[in-house]
Coordinates of C-alpha atoms in Angstrom, one line a residue:
M21 CA 158.0 94.2 85.5
R22 CA 155.4 92.7 87.8
E23 CA 151.9 93.5 86.8
P24 CA 149.5 95.3 89.5
Q25 CA 148.3 93.1 91.8
P26 CA 144.4 93.1 91.6
A27 CA 142.4 94.7 95.0
K28 CA 141.1 91.7 95.5
I29 CA 141.2 87.5 95.0
Q30 CA 138.5 85.8 93.7
L31 CA 138.6 82.3 96.0
L32 CA 137.0 79.5 94.0
W33 CA 135.7 76.2 94.6
S34 CA 133.9 73.4 93.0
V35 CA 132.3 70.2 94.9
P36 CA 129.9 67.6 93.7
E37 CA 126.5 67.3 95.3
P38 CA 125.1 63.9 94.5
V39 CA 121.3 63.6 93.0
L40 CA 119.1 60.4 93.3
R41 CA 116.8 60.0 90.0
G42 CA 115.3 56.9 90.4
E43 CA 117.7 54.3 91.3
Q44 CA 120.6 56.4 89.7
V45 CA 122.9 58.6 91.6
S46 CA 124.7 61.6 89.8
R47 CA 127.3 64.1 90.9
P48 CA 127.1 67.3 89.3
L49 CA 129.6 70.1 90.4
V50 CA 128.1 72.8 92.4
H51 CA 130.6 76.0 91.8
R52 CA 130.8 78.5 94.5
S53 CA 133.1 81.9 94.9
L54 CA 133.9 84.7 97.3
S55 CA 135.9 88.1 97.0
L56 CA 138.9 88.5 99.4
P57 CA 139.6 92.1 99.4
L58 CA 143.2 93.2 99.5
T59 CA 145.1 96.3 100.4
A60 CA 148.5 97.5 98.9
Q61 CA 149.9 97.1 102.4
Q62 CA 148.5 93.6 102.8
L63 CA 150.0 92.4 99.7
G64 CA 153.3 93.9 100.5
Q65 CA 153.7 92.3 103.6
V66 CA 152.5 89.0 102.5
R67 CA 155.1 88.9 99.9
A68 CA 158.1 90.2 102.0
D69 CA 157.2 87.7 105.2
G70 CA 156.4 84.5 102.6
N71 CA 153.1 84.0 104.3
V72 CA 149.5 85.0 104.6
N73 CA 149.5 86.3 108.3
A74 CA 148.5 89.4 107.2
L75 CA 145.3 88.2 106.0
R76 CA 144.2 85.8 108.7
P77 CA 141.4 88.2 110.3
A78 CA 139.7 88.4 106.7
L79 CA 140.6 84.7 106.1
K80 CA 139.0 83.7 109.0
A81 CA 135.4 85.8 108.2
V82 CA 135.5 83.7 104.9
F83 CA 136.6 80.2 106.1
A84 CA 133.4 81.2 108.7
Q85 CA 131.1 82.0 105.7
I86 CA 132.0 78.9 103.7
E87 CA 131.6 76.4 106.9
A88 CA 128.3 77.8 107.7
R89 CA 126.9 75.3 105.5
Q90 CA 126.1 72.2 107.4
P91 CA 125.5 68.6 106.4
R92 CA 121.5 68.1 105.8
D93 CA 119.6 64.9 105.4
L94 CA 118.1 63.5 102.2
R95 CA 114.9 65.7 100.9
F96 CA 112.9 64.9 98.0
V97 CA 111.8 67.8 95.6
R98 CA 109.3 67.3 92.5
Q99 CA 110.7 68.2 89.5
A100 CA 109.4 67.7 85.9
G101 CA 110.3 63.9 85.8
G102 CA 109.3 62.9 89.3
W103 CA 110.8 63.0 92.7
V104 CA 114.3 63.7 92.8
G105 CA 116.6 63.0 96.0
Q106 CA 119.0 65.7 97.3
A107 CA 120.8 66.0 100.3
Q108 CA 123.4 68.6 101.4
T109 CA 126.8 68.0 102.2
G110 CA 128.7 70.4 105.1
W111 CA 131.9 71.9 104.1
K112 CA 135.4 72.1 106.0
V113 CA 138.2 74.4 104.7
N114 CA 141.8 72.7 104.5
R115 CA 143.4 75.7 105.7
D116 CA 146.8 74.5 104.9
K117 CA 146.3 73.5 101.2
T118 CA 144.1 77.0 100.6
E119 CA 146.6 79.4 102.3
A120 CA 149.3 77.7 100.4
A121 CA 147.3 78.5 97.1
L122 CA 146.5 82.2 97.9
L123 CA 150.1 82.7 98.9
R124 CA 151.0 81.4 95.3
A125 CA 148.6 83.6 94.0
V126 CA 149.6 86.8 95.6
Q127 CA 153.2 86.0 95.0
Q128 CA 152.5 85.6 91.0
G129 CA 149.8 88.2 91.0
E130 CA 146.8 86.1 90.2
S131 CA 143.6 87.3 90.2
S132 CA 141.8 83.7 91.6
T133 CA 142.7 80.7 93.5
N134 CA 141.2 77.6 94.5
V135 CA 139.7 76.9 98.2
S136 CA 140.4 73.4 99.2
V137 CA 137.1 72.1 100.5
A138 CA 136.7 68.6 102.2
L139 CA 133.1 67.3 102.4
V140 CA 131.3 66.5 105.4
A141 CA 128.4 63.9 104.4
P142 CA 125.2 64.1 106.3
R143 CA 123.9 61.2 108.3
R144 CA 121.1 60.0 105.6
S145 CA 122.6 61.0 102.0
V146 CA 121.8 60.3 98.9
A147 CA 124.3 57.5 98.5
W148 CA 122.5 55.7 101.6
A149 CA 119.0 56.5 100.3
A150 CA 120.0 54.8 97.1
G151 CA 121.6 51.7 98.9
Q152 CA 118.1 51.5 101.0
G153 CA 116.3 51.6 97.6
L154 CA 114.1 54.9 98.7
A155 CA 111.5 55.9 96.5
Y156 CA 108.3 58.0 96.4
I157 CA 105.2 56.0 98.3
G158 CA 102.4 58.0 98.4
T159 CA 100.8 61.4 99.0
G160 CA 97.4 62.6 101.2
T161 CA 96.2 66.0 100.5
S162 CA 93.2 68.1 102.2
S163 CA 92.2 71.7 101.5
F164 CA 92.2 74.4 103.9
T165 CA 89.7 76.8 101.8
G166 CA 88.0 79.4 103.7
S167 CA 90.1 78.8 107.1
P168 CA 90.5 82.1 109.0
E169 CA 94.2 83.3 109.5
F170 CA 94.9 81.4 113.1
R171 CA 94.0 78.2 111.2
V172 CA 96.3 78.6 108.4
H173 CA 98.8 79.5 110.8
N174 CA 98.2 76.5 113.0
V175 CA 98.0 74.4 109.9
R176 CA 101.8 75.3 108.8
V177 CA 103.1 75.4 112.3
G178 CA 101.7 71.8 112.7
A179 CA 103.0 70.3 109.2
S180 CA 106.4 71.8 109.9
R181 CA 106.8 69.5 113.0
V182 CA 106.0 66.5 111.2
N183 CA 107.9 67.5 108.0
G184 CA 111.4 65.5 107.8
E185 CA 110.6 62.8 110.7
W186 CA 112.2 59.2 109.8
L187 CA 110.6 56.1 110.8
A188 CA 112.7 52.8 111.1
P189 CA 111.2 49.4 109.6
G190 CA 108.9 48.3 112.1
A191 CA 108.5 51.9 114.2
E192 CA 105.3 53.4 114.9
F193 CA 104.3 57.0 114.1
N194 CA 103.2 59.2 116.7
F195 CA 101.4 62.2 115.9
N196 CA 101.1 64.0 119.3
A197 CA 104.8 63.0 120.1
S198 CA 105.6 64.5 116.6
L199 CA 103.6 68.0 117.5
G200 CA 104.7 68.2 121.1
P201 CA 102.9 70.6 123.4
I202 CA 100.3 73.0 121.8
S203 CA 100.6 76.3 123.2
A204 CA 101.5 79.7 122.5
S205 CA 104.8 79.0 123.7
T206 CA 105.2 76.5 121.0
G207 CA 104.2 78.7 118.1
F208 CA 100.3 78.0 118.0
R209 CA 97.7 80.4 118.0
Q210 CA 94.2 80.5 119.7
G211 CA 91.3 78.9 117.4
Y212 CA 88.3 77.1 117.6
V213 CA 88.0 73.5 118.8
V214 CA 84.9 71.0 119.3
T215 CA 83.9 71.3 122.8
G216 CA 80.8 69.5 123.9
N217 CA 77.5 71.0 121.4
T218 CA 79.9 73.9 120.6
L219 CA 83.1 75.4 120.0
S220 CA 85.5 76.9 122.5
V221 CA 88.5 78.9 122.0
E222 CA 92.2 77.1 122.6
D223 CA 95.5 77.1 121.3
G224 CA 96.3 75.0 118.2
G225 CA 92.9 75.1 116.9
G226 CA 93.3 73.5 113.2
V227 CA 95.8 71.1 113.7
C228 CA 93.6 68.0 112.8
Q229 CA 93.8 69.4 109.5
V230 CA 97.5 68.0 109.7
S231 CA 96.4 64.8 111.2
T232 CA 93.9 64.0 108.6
T233 CA 96.4 64.6 105.8
V234 CA 99.1 62.5 107.3
F235 CA 96.2 59.5 107.9
R236 CA 95.2 59.8 104.1
A237 CA 98.6 59.6 103.1
A238 CA 99.5 56.2 105.3
F239 CA 95.9 54.9 104.4
G240 CA 96.5 55.4 100.8
A241 CA 99.8 53.8 101.2
G242 CA 98.6 50.7 102.7
L243 CA 100.5 51.0 105.8
P244 CA 98.8 49.7 109.0
I245 CA 96.5 52.4 110.9
T246 CA 97.0 51.7 114.6
E247 CA 95.0 54.3 116.2
R248 CA 92.5 56.7 114.5
H249 CA 89.4 58.7 115.4
A250 CA 86.7 60.4 113.6
H251 CA 85.6 63.8 114.4
S252 CA 82.5 64.2 116.3
Y253 CA 80.8 65.7 113.5
Q254 CA 81.7 66.0 109.5
V255 CA 84.1 68.7 109.1
G256 CA 83.6 70.9 105.8
Y257 CA 87.4 71.2 105.2
Y258 CA 87.6 67.6 104.9
G259 CA 85.3 66.8 101.9
A260 CA 84.0 63.3 101.5
P261 CA 83.6 61.8 105.0
G262 CA 85.5 58.9 106.5
L263 CA 88.8 59.8 106.1
D264 CA 89.4 62.5 108.9
A265 CA 91.5 61.8 112.2
A266 CA 90.7 63.7 114.7
V267 CA 93.3 64.5 117.5
Y268 CA 93.4 65.9 121.0
A269 CA 96.4 65.0 123.3
P270 CA 96.5 63.0 125.5
A271 CA 92.8 61.3 125.0
K272 CA 93.0 61.1 120.9
N273 CA 96.2 60.2 118.8
L274 CA 97.1 59.4 115.4
R275 CA 99.3 56.5 115.0
W276 CA 100.3 54.1 112.3
R277 CA 103.2 51.4 111.5
N278 CA 105.9 51.6 108.9
D279 CA 105.8 47.8 108.4
T280 CA 108.0 48.2 105.2
A281 CA 111.6 46.6 105.3
G282 CA 113.0 50.1 105.0
F283 CA 113.3 53.6 106.5
M284 CA 110.3 56.1 106.0
L285 CA 110.5 59.8 105.5
I286 CA 107.8 61.9 105.9
Q287 CA 107.1 64.9 104.1
A288 CA 105.0 68.2 104.3
D289 CA 104.3 71.2 102.3
W290 CA 101.6 73.7 101.8
D291 CA 100.3 76.1 99.2
V292 CA 98.5 79.0 101.0
K293 CA 97.2 80.8 97.7
A294 CA 95.5 77.3 96.8
A295 CA 95.0 76.6 100.4
R296 CA 96.1 73.1 99.8
L297 CA 98.1 70.5 102.4
S298 CA 100.1 67.6 101.0
V299 CA 101.8 65.1 102.9
H300 CA 104.4 62.8 100.9
L301 CA 105.7 59.5 102.1
F302 CA 108.9 58.1 101.0
G303 CA 110.4 54.4 101.4
R304 CA 111.0 51.1 100.1
P305 CA 108.7 50.0 97.7
D306 CA 107.6 46.5 98.4
G307 CA 105.1 45.6 95.4
R308 CA 102.0 46.5 97.5
T309 CA 98.8 48.1 95.8
V310 CA 95.9 49.5 97.6
Q311 CA 92.4 50.0 96.8
I312 CA 90.3 52.5 98.5
G313 CA 86.5 52.5 98.1
A314 CA 84.1 55.2 98.1
P315 CA 82.6 56.3 101.3
K316 CA 79.2 54.5 102.4
L317 CA 76.9 56.3 104.3
S318 CA 73.7 54.9 106.5
G319 CA 71.8 56.4 109.2
T320 CA 71.7 60.0 108.0
R321 CA 70.2 62.4 110.7
T322 CA 69.3 66.2 109.7
A323 CA 71.3 69.1 111.1
P324 CA 69.7 70.1 114.8
P325 CA 69.7 74.1 115.2
P326 CA 72.3 76.1 115.6
T327 CA 74.7 77.1 118.8
F328 CA 76.0 80.3 119.8
I329 CA 79.2 81.6 121.6
A330 CA 80.2 84.8 122.8
D331 CA 82.7 87.3 121.0
S332 CA 83.3 90.5 123.2
K333 CA 84.6 92.1 120.0
M334 CA 81.2 92.3 118.3
A335 CA 79.2 95.1 118.5
A336 CA 75.4 94.7 119.7
G337 CA 73.1 93.5 116.7
T338 CA 75.8 91.8 114.5
V339 CA 76.1 87.8 114.2
R340 CA 79.0 85.7 112.2
R341 CA 78.8 82.1 111.0
I342 CA 81.8 80.5 112.7
D343 CA 81.0 76.6 111.8
M344 CA 79.0 75.2 109.1
P345 CA 76.0 72.9 110.1
A346 CA 76.6 68.8 109.2
A347 CA 74.2 66.0 109.1
G348 CA 75.2 63.0 111.2
A349 CA 75.6 59.6 109.5
Q350 CA 77.4 56.4 110.1
V351 CA 80.2 56.3 107.4
T352 CA 82.4 53.0 106.1
V353 CA 85.5 53.0 103.9
A354 CA 86.9 49.8 102.9
R355 CA 90.6 49.6 102.0
Q356 CA 92.2 46.4 100.1
I357 CA 95.9 45.8 100.4
K358 CA 97.4 43.3 97.6
F359 CA 100.6 42.5 98.5
A360 CA 103.7 41.3 95.8
D361 CA 103.1 37.6 97.0
G362 CA 99.5 37.9 96.2
K363 CA 98.0 38.0 99.9
L364 CA 95.2 40.3 100.6
R365 CA 94.3 42.2 103.3
R366 CA 90.8 43.7 103.6
E367 CA 89.8 46.2 106.2
V368 CA 86.9 48.5 106.9
V369 CA 87.4 52.0 108.8
S370 CA 84.1 53.0 110.3
S371 CA 83.2 56.6 111.6
T372 CA 80.2 58.1 113.5
Y373 CA 79.4 61.4 113.0
R374 CA 76.5 63.1 115.2
A375 CA 74.4 66.0 113.7
W376 CA 75.9 68.9 113.9
G377 CA 73.9 72.7 113.7
G378 CA 76.8 74.9 113.1
V379 CA 77.9 77.7 115.0
F380 CA 77.5 81.5 115.3
A381 CA 79.2 84.2 117.2
V382 CA 77.2 86.8 118.7
P383 CA 78.3 89.9 121.1
K384 CA 78.3 89.1 124.8
G385 CA 74.8 89.6 126.2
D386 CA 73.1 88.4 123.3
S387 CA 69.6 86.6 124.4
R388 CA 70.2 83.3 122.3
L389 CA 73.5 82.8 124.4
D390 CA 71.2 81.3 127.0
T391 CA 69.6 78.9 125.0
S392 CA 71.9 77.4 122.6
N393 CA 73.7 75.1 124.9

């Protein structure tokens, strides 16, 4: 006597998902399952017809759910043993094989059956990365501690635009092109930017946090910097001076070149709680080593009196500091790159910072607004 048919059948599949650790590729299996509900009427019809046509509406939905997984290019994740390369294959169901296995399961009263899944490789797979010899090259970091909410938002949006960008050998990274137009329609919020001797409100205030962090990653990795601009004054967020990078399209940009023999991947991540932004570079190491000297300051100038800007939302008699003062100075940072063949490249990055008095926000009509500029 046939045993009672289950009210559902588990659809099972196991597929390899390659991982790159160092130079080694492993292929651990990924196990997945979905439930296919079955009514008594459907069971009877499948047995009577000798096919699974009665289940096709439900199968269509299940297959669509499985095939929603699309290929995704290689990314590196940090684990206890270091950086690990992971990609994601796409999944394509072999309907004929899967339906034949399902029919047998229904006819034999089984509670599960296998789904036949073909793998769709991403363009830049783990195997491709292993063949390229890709590995971790370096990281740039910066802190946005004390940033207002709009600035944190813009840092995250800007970082997400450069995250995942690939550079071919010899290609140049173009920061402004990576970010694209900066406006409310592209996800940025209004914030303070430097205008002359004070601040004004524009979309995208804070994206220089991202350009600065990208610059530090490229500079520390010994890559050629083809365009970089210092901020007009020392920005407190960036710590030691001389390693910042101001951008303001189209006049100011950050550019650097991938002068290695392999592809290069840029990844960005942020920790809002720790107020830290990191940019990581992965590529084909070529044996170069980099030494960066401490910033050297000269011609230091004291900060002038502050400026004031109007804030219509502030009550009469109130005042709010929105930017700290900073001394002016000439700053140089030396970099020495030693290549695998013993050749040395010595460079000095120079920055000129004017003295900056900081900025306060005051209500409209405040008498200090007339004399602050």
